[in-house]
Amino acid sequence: MNVGRLRRVFLLAALAIHPYTDVTIHRDRWGVPHITAKTDAGCVFGLMFAQAEDHFAQLETDAIQAIGRSAEGE
């Protein structure tokens, strides 16, 4: 599975399981995310979404290693 396809899979999965419509992510002038939500689960979703926006390459690498496919070529 190439990196672009994995990115699309993650995005589609996030959109499909996104039950947290009450999450708001506001970034201040330094780019720091401020997350508000009605539930703890919504806040965690917002945190993970902000992390994916900022550090997607690292999340992608970690996911590839976690499923044991880091030895495959691109």
mmCIF file of N, CA and C in Angstrom:
data_model
loop_
_atom_site.group_PDB
_atom_site.id
_atom_site.type_symbol
_atom_site.label_atom_id
_atom_site.label_comp_id
_atom_site.label_asym_id
_atom_site.label_seq_id
_atom_site.Cartn_x
_atom_site.Cartn_y
_atom_site.Cartn_z
ATOM 1 N N MET A 1 0.860 -1.174 0.000
ATOM 2 C CA MET A 1 0.000 0.000 0.000
ATOM 3 C C MET A 1 0.903 1.233 0.000
ATOM 4 N N ASN A 2 0.739 2.084 -0.973
ATOM 5 C CA ASN A 2 1.589 3.267 -1.020
ATOM 6 C C ASN A 2 1.084 4.341 -0.061
ATOM 7 N N VAL A 3 1.924 5.335 0.150
ATOM 8 C CA VAL A 3 1.642 6.361 1.157
ATOM 9 C C VAL A 3 0.405 7.181 0.793
ATOM 10 N N GLY A 4 0.232 7.540 -0.461
ATOM 11 C CA GLY A 4 -0.923 8.318 -0.877
ATOM 12 C C GLY A 4 -2.228 7.568 -0.651
ATOM 13 N N ARG A 5 -2.200 6.291 -0.939
ATOM 14 C CA ARG A 5 -3.409 5.477 -0.733
ATOM 15 C C ARG A 5 -3.718 5.348 0.757
ATOM 16 N N LEU A 6 -2.686 5.160 1.571
ATOM 17 C CA LEU A 6 -2.884 5.066 3.011
ATOM 18 C C LEU A 6 -3.468 6.362 3.556
ATOM 19 N N ARG A 7 -3.005 7.498 3.057
ATOM 20 C CA ARG A 7 -3.544 8.800 3.488
ATOM 21 C C ARG A 7 -5.029 8.909 3.157
ATOM 22 N N ARG A 8 -5.407 8.475 1.955
ATOM 23 C CA ARG A 8 -6.815 8.517 1.560
ATOM 24 C C ARG A 8 -7.658 7.582 2.427
ATOM 25 N N VAL A 9 -7.109 6.412 2.755
ATOM 26 C CA VAL A 9 -7.835 5.467 3.609
ATOM 27 C C VAL A 9 -8.080 6.075 4.974
ATOM 28 N N PHE A 10 -7.052 6.714 5.569
ATOM 29 C CA PHE A 10 -7.208 7.357 6.873
ATOM 30 C C PHE A 10 -8.252 8.466 6.816
ATOM 31 N N LEU A 11 -8.212 9.269 5.774
ATOM 32 C CA LEU A 11 -9.157 10.368 5.646
ATOM 33 C C LEU A 11 -10.586 9.855 5.516
ATOM 34 N N LEU A 12 -10.786 8.860 4.670
ATOM 35 C CA LEU A 12 -12.126 8.303 4.499
ATOM 36 C C LEU A 12 -12.630 7.652 5.784
ATOM 37 N N ALA A 13 -11.740 6.980 6.506
ATOM 38 C CA ALA A 13 -12.133 6.356 7.775
ATOM 39 C C ALA A 13 -12.533 7.428 8.784
ATOM 40 N N ALA A 14 -11.779 8.512 8.845
ATOM 41 C CA ALA A 14 -12.099 9.593 9.778
ATOM 42 C C ALA A 14 -13.442 10.228 9.429
ATOM 43 N N LEU A 15 -13.715 10.395 8.157
ATOM 44 C CA LEU A 15 -14.985 10.985 7.755
ATOM 45 C C LEU A 15 -16.150 10.029 8.014
ATOM 46 N N ALA A 16 -15.911 8.740 7.843
ATOM 47 C CA ALA A 16 -16.981 7.756 8.019
ATOM 48 C C ALA A 16 -17.360 7.573 9.483
ATOM 49 N N ILE A 17 -16.394 7.695 10.390
ATOM 50 C CA ILE A 17 -16.676 7.438 11.805
ATOM 51 C C ILE A 17 -16.758 8.721 12.611
ATOM 52 N N HIS A 18 -16.940 9.847 11.959
ATOM 53 C CA HIS A 18 -16.930 11.132 12.647
ATOM 54 C C HIS A 18 -18.303 11.443 13.243
ATOM 55 N N PRO A 19 -18.568 10.942 14.464
ATOM 56 C CA PRO A 19 -19.857 11.240 15.094
ATOM 57 C C PRO A 19 -19.814 12.520 15.912
ATOM 58 N N TYR A 20 -18.688 13.194 15.930
ATOM 59 C CA TYR A 20 -18.499 14.335 16.817
ATOM 60 C C TYR A 20 -18.679 15.638 16.049
ATOM 61 N N THR A 21 -19.916 16.003 15.817
ATOM 62 C CA THR A 21 -20.185 17.209 15.052
ATOM 63 C C THR A 21 -20.090 18.458 15.913
ATOM 64 N N ASP A 22 -19.935 18.281 17.221
ATOM 65 C CA ASP A 22 -19.866 19.425 18.129
ATOM 66 C C ASP A 22 -18.439 19.828 18.454
ATOM 67 N N VAL A 23 -17.467 19.353 17.698
ATOM 68 C CA VAL A 23 -16.059 19.663 17.948
ATOM 69 C C VAL A 23 -15.662 20.907 17.169
ATOM 70 N N THR A 24 -14.981 21.823 17.854
ATOM 71 C CA THR A 24 -14.463 23.020 17.207
ATOM 72 C C THR A 24 -12.973 23.105 17.470
ATOM 73 N N ILE A 25 -12.213 23.297 16.401
ATOM 74 C CA ILE A 25 -10.768 23.484 16.529
ATOM 75 C C ILE A 25 -10.451 24.886 16.041
ATOM 76 N N HIS A 26 -9.977 25.697 16.941
ATOM 77 C CA HIS A 26 -9.590 27.068 16.611
ATOM 78 C C HIS A 26 -8.091 27.180 16.826
ATOM 79 N N ARG A 27 -7.393 27.725 15.843
ATOM 80 C CA ARG A 27 -5.952 27.921 15.982
ATOM 81 C C ARG A 27 -5.677 29.400 16.223
ATOM 82 N N ASP A 28 -4.826 29.659 17.200
ATOM 83 C CA ASP A 28 -4.468 31.054 17.483
ATOM 84 C C ASP A 28 -3.413 31.523 16.480
ATOM 85 N N ARG A 29 -2.910 32.721 16.664
ATOM 86 C CA ARG A 29 -1.987 33.279 15.658
ATOM 87 C C ARG A 29 -0.649 32.544 15.597
ATOM 88 N N TRP A 30 -0.344 31.707 16.596
ATOM 89 C CA TRP A 30 0.879 30.912 16.577
ATOM 90 C C TRP A 30 0.624 29.506 16.049
ATOM 91 N N GLY A 31 -0.608 29.211 15.697
ATOM 92 C CA GLY A 31 -0.949 27.904 15.152
ATOM 93 C C GLY A 31 -1.280 26.858 16.196
ATOM 94 N N VAL A 32 -1.383 27.259 17.450
ATOM 95 C CA VAL A 32 -1.704 26.312 18.521
ATOM 96 C C VAL A 32 -3.200 25.990 18.470
ATOM 97 N N PRO A 33 -3.550 24.688 18.400
ATOM 98 C CA PRO A 33 -4.975 24.347 18.338
ATOM 99 C C PRO A 33 -5.644 24.455 19.708
ATOM 100 N N HIS A 34 -6.822 25.060 19.728
ATOM 101 C CA HIS A 34 -7.661 25.130 20.925
ATOM 102 C C HIS A 34 -8.933 24.366 20.590
ATOM 103 N N ILE A 35 -9.175 23.287 21.308
ATOM 104 C CA ILE A 35 -10.242 22.356 20.973
ATOM 105 C C ILE A 35 -11.360 22.464 22.002
ATOM 106 N N THR A 36 -12.571 22.625 21.517
ATOM 107 C CA THR A 36 -13.737 22.613 22.396
ATOM 108 C C THR A 36 -14.710 21.562 21.878
ATOM 109 N N ALA A 37 -15.320 20.862 22.832
ATOM 110 C CA ALA A 37 -16.278 19.821 22.483
ATOM 111 C C ALA A 37 -17.214 19.607 23.663
ATOM 112 N N LYS A 38 -18.367 19.022 23.388
ATOM 113 C CA LYS A 38 -19.339 18.767 24.441
ATOM 114 C C LYS A 38 -19.007 17.521 25.259
ATOM 115 N N THR A 39 -18.247 16.588 24.667
ATOM 116 C CA THR A 39 -17.914 15.350 25.364
ATOM 117 C C THR A 39 -16.403 15.138 25.370
ATOM 118 N N ASP A 40 -15.958 14.267 26.258
ATOM 119 C CA ASP A 40 -14.536 13.912 26.290
ATOM 120 C C ASP A 40 -14.117 13.229 24.993
ATOM 121 N N ALA A 41 -14.972 12.363 24.483
ATOM 122 C CA ALA A 41 -14.662 11.667 23.234
ATOM 123 C C ALA A 41 -14.513 12.655 22.079
ATOM 124 N N GLY A 42 -15.340 13.678 22.056
ATOM 125 C CA GLY A 42 -15.223 14.705 21.027
ATOM 126 C C GLY A 42 -13.922 15.472 21.141
ATOM 127 N N CYS A 43 -13.499 15.742 22.365
ATOM 128 C CA CYS A 43 -12.245 16.446 22.587
ATOM 129 C C CYS A 43 -11.053 15.604 22.114
ATOM 130 N N VAL A 44 -11.092 14.313 22.410
ATOM 131 C CA VAL A 44 -10.023 13.415 21.963
ATOM 132 C C VAL A 44 -10.002 13.346 20.442
ATOM 133 N N PHE A 45 -11.181 13.281 19.825
ATOM 134 C CA PHE A 45 -11.244 13.277 18.365
ATOM 135 C C PHE A 45 -10.616 14.552 17.803
ATOM 136 N N GLY A 46 -10.949 15.697 18.395
ATOM 137 C CA GLY A 46 -10.375 16.962 17.947
ATOM 138 C C GLY A 46 -8.870 17.001 18.110
ATOM 139 N N LEU A 47 -8.380 16.460 19.216
ATOM 140 C CA LEU A 47 -6.936 16.415 19.452
ATOM 141 C C LEU A 47 -6.240 15.570 18.399
ATOM 142 N N MET A 48 -6.808 14.405 18.096
ATOM 143 C CA MET A 48 -6.203 13.529 17.089
ATOM 144 C C MET A 48 -6.291 14.139 15.689
ATOM 145 N N PHE A 49 -7.384 14.834 15.420
ATOM 146 C CA PHE A 49 -7.525 15.488 14.121
ATOM 147 C C PHE A 49 -6.479 16.589 13.970
ATOM 148 N N ALA A 50 -6.271 17.386 15.017
ATOM 149 C CA ALA A 50 -5.263 18.448 14.976
ATOM 150 C C ALA A 50 -3.867 17.849 14.838
ATOM 151 N N GLN A 51 -3.617 16.733 15.522
ATOM 152 C CA GLN A 51 -2.313 16.089 15.408
ATOM 153 C C GLN A 51 -2.096 15.572 13.992
ATOM 154 N N ALA A 52 -3.134 15.032 13.386
ATOM 155 C CA ALA A 52 -3.021 14.553 12.013
ATOM 156 C C ALA A 52 -2.761 15.709 11.047
ATOM 157 N N GLU A 53 -3.373 16.869 11.301
ATOM 158 C CA GLU A 53 -3.110 18.035 10.455
ATOM 159 C C GLU A 53 -1.656 18.490 10.567
ATOM 160 N N ASP A 54 -1.111 18.434 11.775
ATOM 161 C CA ASP A 54 0.236 18.956 12.013
ATOM 162 C C ASP A 54 1.345 17.956 11.723
ATOM 163 N N HIS A 55 1.112 16.678 12.009
ATOM 164 C CA HIS A 55 2.180 15.673 11.946
ATOM 165 C C HIS A 55 1.722 14.405 11.234
ATOM 166 N N PHE A 56 1.098 14.558 10.080
ATOM 167 C CA PHE A 56 0.553 13.386 9.403
ATOM 168 C C PHE A 56 1.634 12.405 8.993
ATOM 169 N N ALA A 57 2.785 12.898 8.558
ATOM 170 C CA ALA A 57 3.854 11.999 8.113
ATOM 171 C C ALA A 57 4.287 11.074 9.248
ATOM 172 N N GLN A 58 4.376 11.582 10.470
ATOM 173 C CA GLN A 58 4.774 10.751 11.602
ATOM 174 C C GLN A 58 3.683 9.735 11.939
ATOM 175 N N LEU A 59 2.420 10.151 11.915
ATOM 176 C CA LEU A 59 1.325 9.217 12.167
ATOM 177 C C LEU A 59 1.292 8.115 11.116
ATOM 178 N N GLU A 60 1.565 8.502 9.880
ATOM 179 C CA GLU A 60 1.591 7.551 8.776
ATOM 180 C C GLU A 60 2.698 6.522 8.976
ATOM 181 N N THR A 61 3.885 6.995 9.342
ATOM 182 C CA THR A 61 5.019 6.112 9.600
ATOM 183 C C THR A 61 4.712 5.162 10.750
ATOM 184 N N ASP A 62 4.140 5.682 11.818
ATOM 185 C CA ASP A 62 3.794 4.843 12.966
ATOM 186 C C ASP A 62 2.761 3.785 12.602
ATOM 187 N N ALA A 63 1.772 4.153 11.793
ATOM 188 C CA ALA A 63 0.747 3.198 11.385
ATOM 189 C C ALA A 63 1.340 2.101 10.510
ATOM 190 N N ILE A 64 2.214 2.462 9.595
ATOM 191 C CA ILE A 64 2.858 1.475 8.722
ATOM 192 C C ILE A 64 3.706 0.514 9.547
ATOM 193 N N GLN A 65 4.437 1.040 10.529
ATOM 194 C CA GLN A 65 5.241 0.178 11.400
ATOM 195 C C GLN A 65 4.349 -0.706 12.268
ATOM 196 N N ALA A 66 3.231 -0.171 12.738
ATOM 197 C CA ALA A 66 2.342 -0.935 13.625
ATOM 198 C C ALA A 66 1.717 -2.126 12.911
ATOM 199 N N ILE A 67 1.454 -1.999 11.624
ATOM 200 C CA ILE A 67 0.856 -3.131 10.901
ATOM 201 C C ILE A 67 1.922 -4.020 10.286
ATOM 202 N N GLY A 68 3.203 -3.727 10.552
ATOM 203 C CA GLY A 68 4.283 -4.588 10.116
ATOM 204 C C GLY A 68 4.627 -4.513 8.642
ATOM 205 N N ARG A 69 4.438 -3.342 8.046
ATOM 206 C CA ARG A 69 4.697 -3.220 6.609
ATOM 207 C C ARG A 69 5.793 -2.222 6.300
ATOM 208 N N SER A 70 6.617 -1.887 7.286
ATOM 209 C CA SER A 70 7.653 -0.882 7.051
ATOM 210 C C SER A 70 8.793 -1.388 6.181
ATOM 211 N N ALA A 71 8.931 -2.693 6.026
ATOM 212 C CA ALA A 71 10.001 -3.236 5.199
ATOM 213 C C ALA A 71 9.660 -3.194 3.708
ATOM 214 N N GLU A 72 8.416 -2.946 3.379
ATOM 215 C CA GLU A 72 8.020 -2.898 1.970
ATOM 216 C C GLU A 72 8.488 -1.602 1.336
ATOM 217 N N GLY A 73 8.803 -1.651 0.068
ATOM 218 C CA GLY A 73 9.188 -0.458 -0.664
ATOM 219 C C GLY A 73 7.969 0.351 -1.054
ATOM 220 N N GLU A 74 8.209 1.566 -1.456
ATOM 221 C CA GLU A 74 7.083 2.421 -1.876
ATOM 222 C C GLU A 74 6.738 2.183 -3.307
#
